[in-house]
PDB file of C-alpha atoms in Angstrom:
ATOM      1  CA  GLY F   1      79.478 103.212  66.340  1.00 65.00           C
ATOM      2  CA  GLN F   2      83.229 103.505  66.761  1.00 74.00           C
ATOM      3  CA  GLN F   3      84.712 102.259  70.028  1.00 83.00           C
ATOM      4  CA  LEU F   4      88.322 102.192  71.162  1.00 93.00           C
ATOM      5  CA  ASN F   5      90.083  98.941  72.045  1.00 94.00           C
ATOM      6  CA  GLN F   6      90.479  98.656  75.781  1.00 96.00           C
ATOM      7  CA  SER F   7      92.214  95.844  77.666  1.00 96.00           C
ATOM      8  CA  PRO F   8      91.878  93.850  79.711  1.00 97.00           C
ATOM      9  CA  GLN F   9      88.129  93.355  79.501  1.00 96.00           C
ATOM     10  CA  SER F  10      87.960  92.472  83.186  1.00 96.00           C
ATOM     11  CA  MET F  11      90.272  92.135  86.155  1.00 96.00           C
ATOM     12  CA  PHE F  12      89.879  90.334  89.470  1.00 96.00           C
ATOM     13  CA  ILE F  13      92.490  91.436  91.986  1.00 96.00           C
ATOM     14  CA  GLN F  14      93.141  91.429  95.684  1.00 97.00           C
ATOM     15  CA  GLU F  15      92.998  94.565  97.777  1.00 97.00           C
ATOM     16  CA  GLY F  16      96.376  96.260  97.856  1.00 97.00           C
ATOM     17  CA  GLU F  17      97.466  95.125  94.385  1.00 97.00           C
ATOM     18  CA  ASP F  18      98.323  97.520  91.575  1.00 97.00           C
ATOM     19  CA  VAL F  19      96.222  97.600  88.405  1.00 96.00           C
ATOM     20  CA  SER F  20      97.113  98.575  84.866  1.00 97.00           C
ATOM     21  CA  MET F  21      94.793  98.964  81.881  1.00 97.00           C
ATOM     22  CA  ASN F  22      95.276 100.449  78.435  1.00 96.00           C
ATOM     23  CA  CYS F  23      93.451 101.795  75.453  1.00 97.00           C
ATOM     24  CA  THR F  24      94.406 101.927  71.779  1.00 96.00           C
ATOM     25  CA  SER F  25      92.958 103.654  68.764  1.00 95.00           C
ATOM     26  CA  SER F  26      93.477 103.667  65.024  1.00 93.00           C
ATOM     27  CA  SER F  27      92.931 107.448  65.066  1.00 91.00           C
ATOM     28  CA  ILE F  28      94.888 110.157  66.845  1.00 93.00           C
ATOM     29  CA  PHE F  29      93.274 112.313  69.504  1.00 93.00           C
ATOM     30  CA  ASN F  30      94.068 115.679  71.050  1.00 91.00           C
ATOM     31  CA  THR F  31      92.814 114.613  74.462  1.00 92.00           C
ATOM     32  CA  TRP F  32      92.611 111.326  76.324  1.00 94.00           C
ATOM     33  CA  LEU F  33      90.262 110.928  79.265  1.00 94.00           C
ATOM     34  CA  TRP F  34      89.668 108.206  81.817  1.00 96.00           C
ATOM     35  CA  TYR F  35      86.248 107.712  83.425  1.00 96.00           C
ATOM     36  CA  LYS F  36      84.881 105.393  86.125  1.00 97.00           C
ATOM     37  CA  GLN F  37      81.283 104.233  86.036  1.00 97.00           C
ATOM     38  CA  ASP F  38      79.394 102.683  88.934  1.00 95.00           C
ATOM     39  CA  PRO F  39      76.277 100.563  88.287  1.00 89.00           C
ATOM     40  CA  GLY F  40      73.264 102.655  87.338  1.00 88.00           C
ATOM     41  CA  GLU F  41      75.240 105.893  87.213  1.00 92.00           C
ATOM     42  CA  GLY F  42      76.863 108.031  84.563  1.00 94.00           C
ATOM     43  CA  PRO F  43      80.642 108.031  83.985  1.00 95.00           C
ATOM     44  CA  VAL F  44      82.702 110.223  86.312  1.00 94.00           C
ATOM     45  CA  LEU F  45      85.895 111.839  85.069  1.00 92.00           C
ATOM     46  CA  LEU F  46      89.088 110.602  86.769  1.00 95.00           C
ATOM     47  CA  ILE F  47      91.948 112.043  84.735  1.00 94.00           C
ATOM     48  CA  ALA F  48      92.268 114.210  81.608  1.00 92.00           C
ATOM     49  CA  LEU F  49      95.427 114.237  79.436  1.00 93.00           C
ATOM     50  CA  TYR F  50      96.056 117.058  76.970  1.00 91.00           C
ATOM     51  CA  LYS F  51      99.528 116.520  75.472  1.00 93.00           C
ATOM     52  CA  ALA F  52     101.323 113.588  73.871  1.00 94.00           C
ATOM     53  CA  GLY F  53     103.707 112.023  76.378  1.00 94.00           C
ATOM     54  CA  GLU F  54     101.976 113.667  79.340  1.00 94.00           C
ATOM     55  CA  LEU F  55     101.957 111.707  82.599  1.00 96.00           C
ATOM     56  CA  THR F  56      99.348 112.834  85.128  1.00 95.00           C
ATOM     57  CA  SER F  57      98.457 111.613  88.609  1.00 96.00           C
ATOM     58  CA  ASN F  58      95.326 111.948  90.690  1.00 93.00           C
ATOM     59  CA  GLY F  59      95.900 110.349  94.090  1.00 96.00           C
ATOM     60  CA  ARG F  60      96.503 106.639  93.519  1.00 97.00           C
ATOM     61  CA  LEU F  61      95.710 106.988  89.812  1.00 97.00           C
ATOM     62  CA  THR F  62      98.313 107.672  87.143  1.00 98.00           C
ATOM     63  CA  ALA F  63      97.608 107.980  83.436  1.00 97.00           C
ATOM     64  CA  GLN F  64      99.751 108.640  80.383  1.00 97.00           C
ATOM     65  CA  PHE F  65      98.996 110.044  76.939  1.00 96.00           C
ATOM     66  CA  GLY F  66     100.935 107.936  74.421  1.00 95.00           C
ATOM     67  CA  ILE F  67     103.476 109.721  72.248  1.00 95.00           C
ATOM     68  CA  THR F  68     101.805 108.458  69.068  1.00 94.00           C
ATOM     69  CA  ARG F  69      98.544 110.054  70.327  1.00 94.00           C
ATOM     70  CA  LYS F  70      96.840 106.738  69.606  1.00 94.00           C
ATOM     71  CA  ASP F  71      97.010 105.150  73.023  1.00 96.00           C
ATOM     72  CA  SER F  72      96.807 105.745  76.765  1.00 97.00           C
ATOM     73  CA  PHE F  73      97.164 103.742  79.951  1.00 97.00           C
ATOM     74  CA  LEU F  74      95.766 104.027  83.466  1.00 98.00           C
ATOM     75  CA  ASN F  75      97.420 102.641  86.594  1.00 98.00           C
ATOM     76  CA  ILE F  76      95.783 102.296  89.982  1.00 98.00           C
ATOM     77  CA  SER F  77      98.128 101.664  92.875  1.00 97.00           C
ATOM     78  CA  ALA F  78      97.277  99.910  96.140  1.00 97.00           C
ATOM     79  CA  SER F  79      93.706  99.087  95.128  1.00 97.00           C
ATOM     80  CA  ILE F  80      90.886  99.347  97.659  1.00 97.00           C
ATOM     81  CA  PRO F  81      87.336  97.919  97.574  1.00 95.00           C
ATOM     82  CA  SER F  82      85.790 101.219  96.408  1.00 95.00           C
ATOM     83  CA  ASP F  83      87.881 101.005  93.220  1.00 97.00           C
ATOM     84  CA  VAL F  84      85.352  98.421  91.998  1.00 97.00           C
ATOM     85  CA  GLY F  85      83.580  99.557  88.839  1.00 97.00           C
ATOM     86  CA  ILE F  86      83.975  99.876  85.108  1.00 97.00           C
ATOM     87  CA  TYR F  87      86.758 102.059  83.779  1.00 98.00           C
ATOM     88  CA  PHE F  88      86.433 103.678  80.363  1.00 97.00           C
ATOM     89  CA  CYS F  89      88.995 105.483  78.282  1.00 97.00           C
ATOM     90  CA  ALA F  90      87.789 108.136  75.862  1.00 95.00           C
ATOM     91  CA  GLY F  91      89.484 110.056  73.079  1.00 93.00           C
ATOM     92  CA  GLN F  92      88.494 113.540  72.022  1.00 89.00           C
ATOM     93  CA  TRP F  93      89.370 115.863  69.141  1.00 83.00           C
ATOM     94  CA  ASP F  94      89.119 119.510  70.248  1.00 71.00           C
ATOM     95  CA  THR F  95      85.677 120.067  71.799  1.00 64.00           C
ATOM     96  CA  ASP F  96      84.157 117.364  69.688  1.00 77.00           C
ATOM     97  CA  LYS F  97      82.335 114.249  70.836  1.00 86.00           C
ATOM     98  CA  LEU F  98      84.039 111.601  72.952  1.00 91.00           C
ATOM     99  CA  ILE F  99      84.852 108.201  71.505  1.00 93.00           C
ATOM    100  CA  PHE F 100      84.757 105.668  74.332  1.00 95.00           C
ATOM    101  CA  GLY F 101      86.587 102.408  74.852  1.00 95.00           C
ATOM    102  CA  THR F 102      84.874  99.110  75.491  1.00 93.00           C
ATOM    103  CA  GLY F 103      85.566  99.289  79.234  1.00 96.00           C
ATOM    104  CA  THR F 104      87.549  97.367  81.849  1.00 97.00           C
ATOM    105  CA  ARG F 105      85.524  95.833  84.672  1.00 97.00           C
ATOM    106  CA  LEU F 106      87.493  95.827  87.930  1.00 97.00           C
ATOM    107  CA  GLN F 107      86.676  93.621  90.889  1.00 97.00           C
ATOM    108  CA  VAL F 108      88.657  93.983  94.122  1.00 96.00           C
ATOM    109  CA  PHE F 109      88.557  91.227  96.730  1.00 93.00           C
ATOM    110  CA  PRO F 110      89.441  91.922 100.386  1.00 89.00           C
TER     111      PRO F 110
ATOM    112  CA  ASP X   1      75.315 115.288  92.454  1.00 58.00           C
ATOM    113  CA  THR X   2      77.134 116.031  89.185  1.00 61.00           C
ATOM    114  CA  GLY X   3      75.115 119.152  88.412  1.00 84.00           C
ATOM    115  CA  VAL X   4      73.544 117.500  85.337  1.00 93.00           C
ATOM    116  CA  SER X   5      70.060 116.153  86.092  1.00 95.00           C
ATOM    117  CA  GLN X   6      68.213 113.615  84.008  1.00 97.00           C
ATOM    118  CA  ASP X   7      64.573 112.663  84.298  1.00 97.00           C
ATOM    119  CA  PRO X   8      63.202 110.056  84.589  1.00 97.00           C
ATOM    120  CA  ARG X   9      65.882 107.728  85.962  1.00 96.00           C
ATOM    121  CA  HIS X  10      64.021 104.684  84.712  1.00 97.00           C
ATOM    122  CA  LYS X  11      61.369 104.213  82.040  1.00 98.00           C
ATOM    123  CA  ILE X  12      59.591 101.030  81.027  1.00 98.00           C
ATOM    124  CA  THR X  13      57.455 101.306  77.920  1.00 98.00           C
ATOM    125  CA  LYS X  14      55.634  99.048  75.524  1.00 98.00           C
ATOM    126  CA  ARG X  15      56.965  98.637  72.022  1.00 98.00           C
ATOM    127  CA  GLY X  16      55.465 101.210  69.709  1.00 98.00           C
ATOM    128  CA  GLN X  17      54.969 103.877  72.370  1.00 98.00           C
ATOM    129  CA  ASN X  18      56.682 107.269  72.317  1.00 98.00           C
ATOM    130  CA  VAL X  19      58.980 108.320  75.145  1.00 98.00           C
ATOM    131  CA  THR X  20      60.635 111.616  76.056  1.00 98.00           C
ATOM    132  CA  PHE X  21      63.618 112.172  78.326  1.00 98.00           C
ATOM    133  CA  ARG X  22      64.779 115.438  79.819  1.00 98.00           C
ATOM    134  CA  CYS X  23      68.259 116.714  80.669  1.00 97.00           C
ATOM    135  CA  ASP X  24      69.007 119.793  82.790  1.00 96.00           C
ATOM    136  CA  PRO X  25      72.660 120.866  82.685  1.00 92.00           C
ATOM    137  CA  ILE X  26      74.082 123.657  84.810  1.00 87.00           C
ATOM    138  CA  SER X  27      73.844 127.200  83.473  1.00 82.00           C
ATOM    139  CA  GLU X  28      77.524 127.309  82.452  1.00 81.00           C
ATOM    140  CA  HIS X  29      77.096 124.334  80.097  1.00 84.00           C
ATOM    141  CA  ASN X  30      76.702 125.912  76.675  1.00 88.00           C
ATOM    142  CA  ARG X  31      77.431 122.530  75.090  1.00 91.00           C
ATOM    143  CA  LEU X  32      75.155 119.538  75.660  1.00 94.00           C
ATOM    144  CA  TYR X  33      75.635 115.980  74.425  1.00 95.00           C
ATOM    145  CA  TRP X  34      73.415 112.883  74.306  1.00 97.00           C
ATOM    146  CA  TYR X  35      74.950 109.414  74.411  1.00 97.00           C
ATOM    147  CA  ARG X  36      73.475 105.912  74.409  1.00 97.00           C
ATOM    148  CA  GLN X  37      74.994 103.021  76.325  1.00 96.00           C
ATOM    149  CA  THR X  38      73.957  99.407  75.900  1.00 95.00           C
ATOM    150  CA  LEU X  39      74.880  96.680  78.350  1.00 91.00           C
ATOM    151  CA  GLY X  40      78.580  95.854  78.364  1.00 89.00           C
ATOM    152  CA  GLN X  41      79.520  98.694  76.023  1.00 92.00           C
ATOM    153  CA  GLY X  42      80.918 102.157  76.354  1.00 94.00           C
ATOM    154  CA  PRO X  43      78.694 105.182  75.688  1.00 95.00           C
ATOM    155  CA  GLU X  44      78.120 106.022  72.010  1.00 95.00           C
ATOM    156  CA  PHE X  45      77.558 109.549  70.723  1.00 94.00           C
ATOM    157  CA  LEU X  46      74.071 110.466  69.515  1.00 95.00           C
ATOM    158  CA  THR X  47      73.909 114.230  69.118  1.00 95.00           C
ATOM    159  CA  TYR X  48      75.384 117.530  70.285  1.00 92.00           C
ATOM    160  CA  PHE X  49      74.091 121.074  70.906  1.00 94.00           C
ATOM    161  CA  GLN X  50      75.998 124.318  71.160  1.00 91.00           C
ATOM    162  CA  ASN X  51      73.502 126.536  72.963  1.00 92.00           C
ATOM    163  CA  GLU X  52      70.213 125.911  71.105  1.00 93.00           C
ATOM    164  CA  ALA X  53      71.808 124.826  67.822  1.00 93.00           C
ATOM    165  CA  GLN X  54      72.020 121.104  67.085  1.00 93.00           C
ATOM    166  CA  LEU X  55      75.442 120.865  65.431  1.00 92.00           C
ATOM    167  CA  GLU X  56      75.963 117.156  64.890  1.00 90.00           C
ATOM    168  CA  LYS X  57      73.887 113.989  64.745  1.00 91.00           C
ATOM    169  CA  SER X  58      75.216 110.437  64.711  1.00 90.00           C
ATOM    170  CA  ARG X  59      74.091 107.866  62.195  1.00 88.00           C
ATOM    171  CA  LEU X  60      72.809 106.008  65.271  1.00 85.00           C
ATOM    172  CA  LEU X  61      70.113 108.667  65.541  1.00 87.00           C
ATOM    173  CA  SER X  62      67.426 107.263  63.265  1.00 89.00           C
ATOM    174  CA  ASP X  63      64.459 109.338  62.115  1.00 93.00           C
ATOM    175  CA  ARG X  64      62.483 108.003  65.098  1.00 96.00           C
ATOM    176  CA  PHE X  65      64.776 110.009  67.368  1.00 96.00           C
ATOM    177  CA  SER X  66      64.573 113.757  67.818  1.00 96.00           C
ATOM    178  CA  ALA X  67      66.378 116.044  70.228  1.00 97.00           C
ATOM    179  CA  GLU X  68      65.765 119.677  71.080  1.00 96.00           C
ATOM    180  CA  ARG X  69      67.301 122.373  73.213  1.00 96.00           C
ATOM    181  CA  PRO X  70      64.860 125.227  72.646  1.00 92.00           C
ATOM    182  CA  LYS X  71      66.348 127.912  74.881  1.00 88.00           C
ATOM    183  CA  GLY X  72      69.888 126.661  75.151  1.00 86.00           C
ATOM    184  CA  SER X  73      69.274 125.356  78.654  1.00 91.00           C
ATOM    185  CA  PHE X  74      67.465 122.029  79.177  1.00 96.00           C
ATOM    186  CA  SER X  75      67.233 119.449  76.407  1.00 97.00           C
ATOM    187  CA  THR X  76      64.760 116.711  75.503  1.00 98.00           C
ATOM    188  CA  LEU X  77      65.304 113.482  73.607  1.00 98.00           C
ATOM    189  CA  GLU X  78      62.212 111.866  72.118  1.00 98.00           C
ATOM    190  CA  ILE X  79      61.976 108.369  70.691  1.00 98.00           C
ATOM    191  CA  GLN X  80      58.907 107.627  68.600  1.00 97.00           C
ATOM    192  CA  ARG X  81      57.494 104.146  67.972  1.00 97.00           C
ATOM    193  CA  THR X  82      59.973 102.537  70.364  1.00 98.00           C
ATOM    194  CA  GLU X  83      61.554  99.196  69.470  1.00 97.00           C
ATOM    195  CA  GLN X  84      63.138  96.606  71.747  1.00 96.00           C
ATOM    196  CA  GLY X  85      66.531  97.566  70.334  1.00 95.00           C
ATOM    197  CA  ASP X  86      66.086 101.038  71.824  1.00 97.00           C
ATOM    198  CA  SER X  87      66.503  99.573  75.316  1.00 97.00           C
ATOM    199  CA  ALA X  88      69.609 101.228  76.732  1.00 97.00           C
ATOM    200  CA  MET X  89      70.897 103.841  79.152  1.00 97.00           C
ATOM    201  CA  TYR X  90      70.567 107.342  77.674  1.00 98.00           C
ATOM    202  CA  LEU X  91      73.208 109.681  79.060  1.00 97.00           C
ATOM    203  CA  CYS X  92      73.332 113.446  78.870  1.00 97.00           C
ATOM    204  CA  ALA X  93      76.522 115.449  79.382  1.00 94.00           C
ATOM    205  CA  GLY X  94      77.196 119.153  79.677  1.00 92.00           C
ATOM    206  CA  ALA X  95      80.326 121.171  79.033  1.00 86.00           C
ATOM    207  CA  GLY X  96      81.177 124.833  79.256  1.00 78.00           C
ATOM    208  CA  THR X  97      83.674 127.054  77.517  1.00 64.00           C
ATOM    209  CA  VAL X  98      85.969 127.209  80.559  1.00 55.00           C
ATOM    210  CA  ASN X  99      86.441 123.457  80.863  1.00 52.00           C
ATOM    211  CA  ASN X 100      86.640 122.374  77.256  1.00 55.00           C
ATOM    212  CA  TYR X 101      87.454 118.774  77.965  1.00 58.00           C
ATOM    213  CA  GLY X 102      86.059 115.875  79.946  1.00 62.00           C
ATOM    214  CA  TYR X 103      82.514 117.076  80.260  1.00 82.00           C
ATOM    215  CA  THR X 104      80.129 116.173  83.093  1.00 89.00           C
ATOM    216  CA  PHE X 105      77.648 113.341  82.708  1.00 94.00           C
ATOM    217  CA  GLY X 106      74.266 112.984  84.336  1.00 95.00           C
ATOM    218  CA  SER X 107      73.136 109.741  85.973  1.00 95.00           C
ATOM    219  CA  GLY X 108      71.259 108.673  82.869  1.00 96.00           C
ATOM    220  CA  THR X 109      67.794 107.411  82.000  1.00 97.00           C
ATOM    221  CA  ARG X 110      67.492 103.648  81.683  1.00 97.00           C
ATOM    222  CA  LEU X 111      64.908 102.731  79.046  1.00 98.00           C
ATOM    223  CA  THR X 112      63.416  99.270  78.844  1.00 98.00           C
ATOM    224  CA  VAL X 113      61.131  98.495  75.904  1.00 98.00           C
ATOM    225  CA  VAL X 114      58.945  95.438  76.439  1.00 97.00           C
TER     226      VAL X 114
END
């Protein structure tokens, strides 16, 4: 099945550092979403972006919807140990199915 | 608790056996999705229901797979004659008309075929 290109594949950072990850697609989307998944659990929605160019924050998380509608990035500032997990981007067209990225695995060391 | 329940959480079955998973979304979820996630990958779309109508099926959903949502509430996903390649996490997600985007996932059913 189709998957979006997400980078980096994994990140190992120290607590307190900022993190940046991005997602690109060959197709345009109406909505970009960022999810976090803990081991053995389903993905949990972090941020939803609805308009090209939109910049949205949720606490220490900031995400942007690229102006070409083919990309998005997620920043996490001042990382903490509970930020550990796998982060997925997902693109959506209207209320259609989500197309997920390949994931970025984040490890935070104290 | 996300409000979307999946049962069982884990299932180990022998190759060739049939398995059935259940998903219970919240009452406001008129849309229900099934996804499959293999190790190291993002979830991949399998099928989608609007109320009781199955509106789309992925090419990933072979004829051994069948999904139902008989009363527009809970849904079941059945896999017949399981194969080792069916081993994966099966995720269900619900969405309502109010929140059209970023639907809510359940915790998934992890299937292991031995």
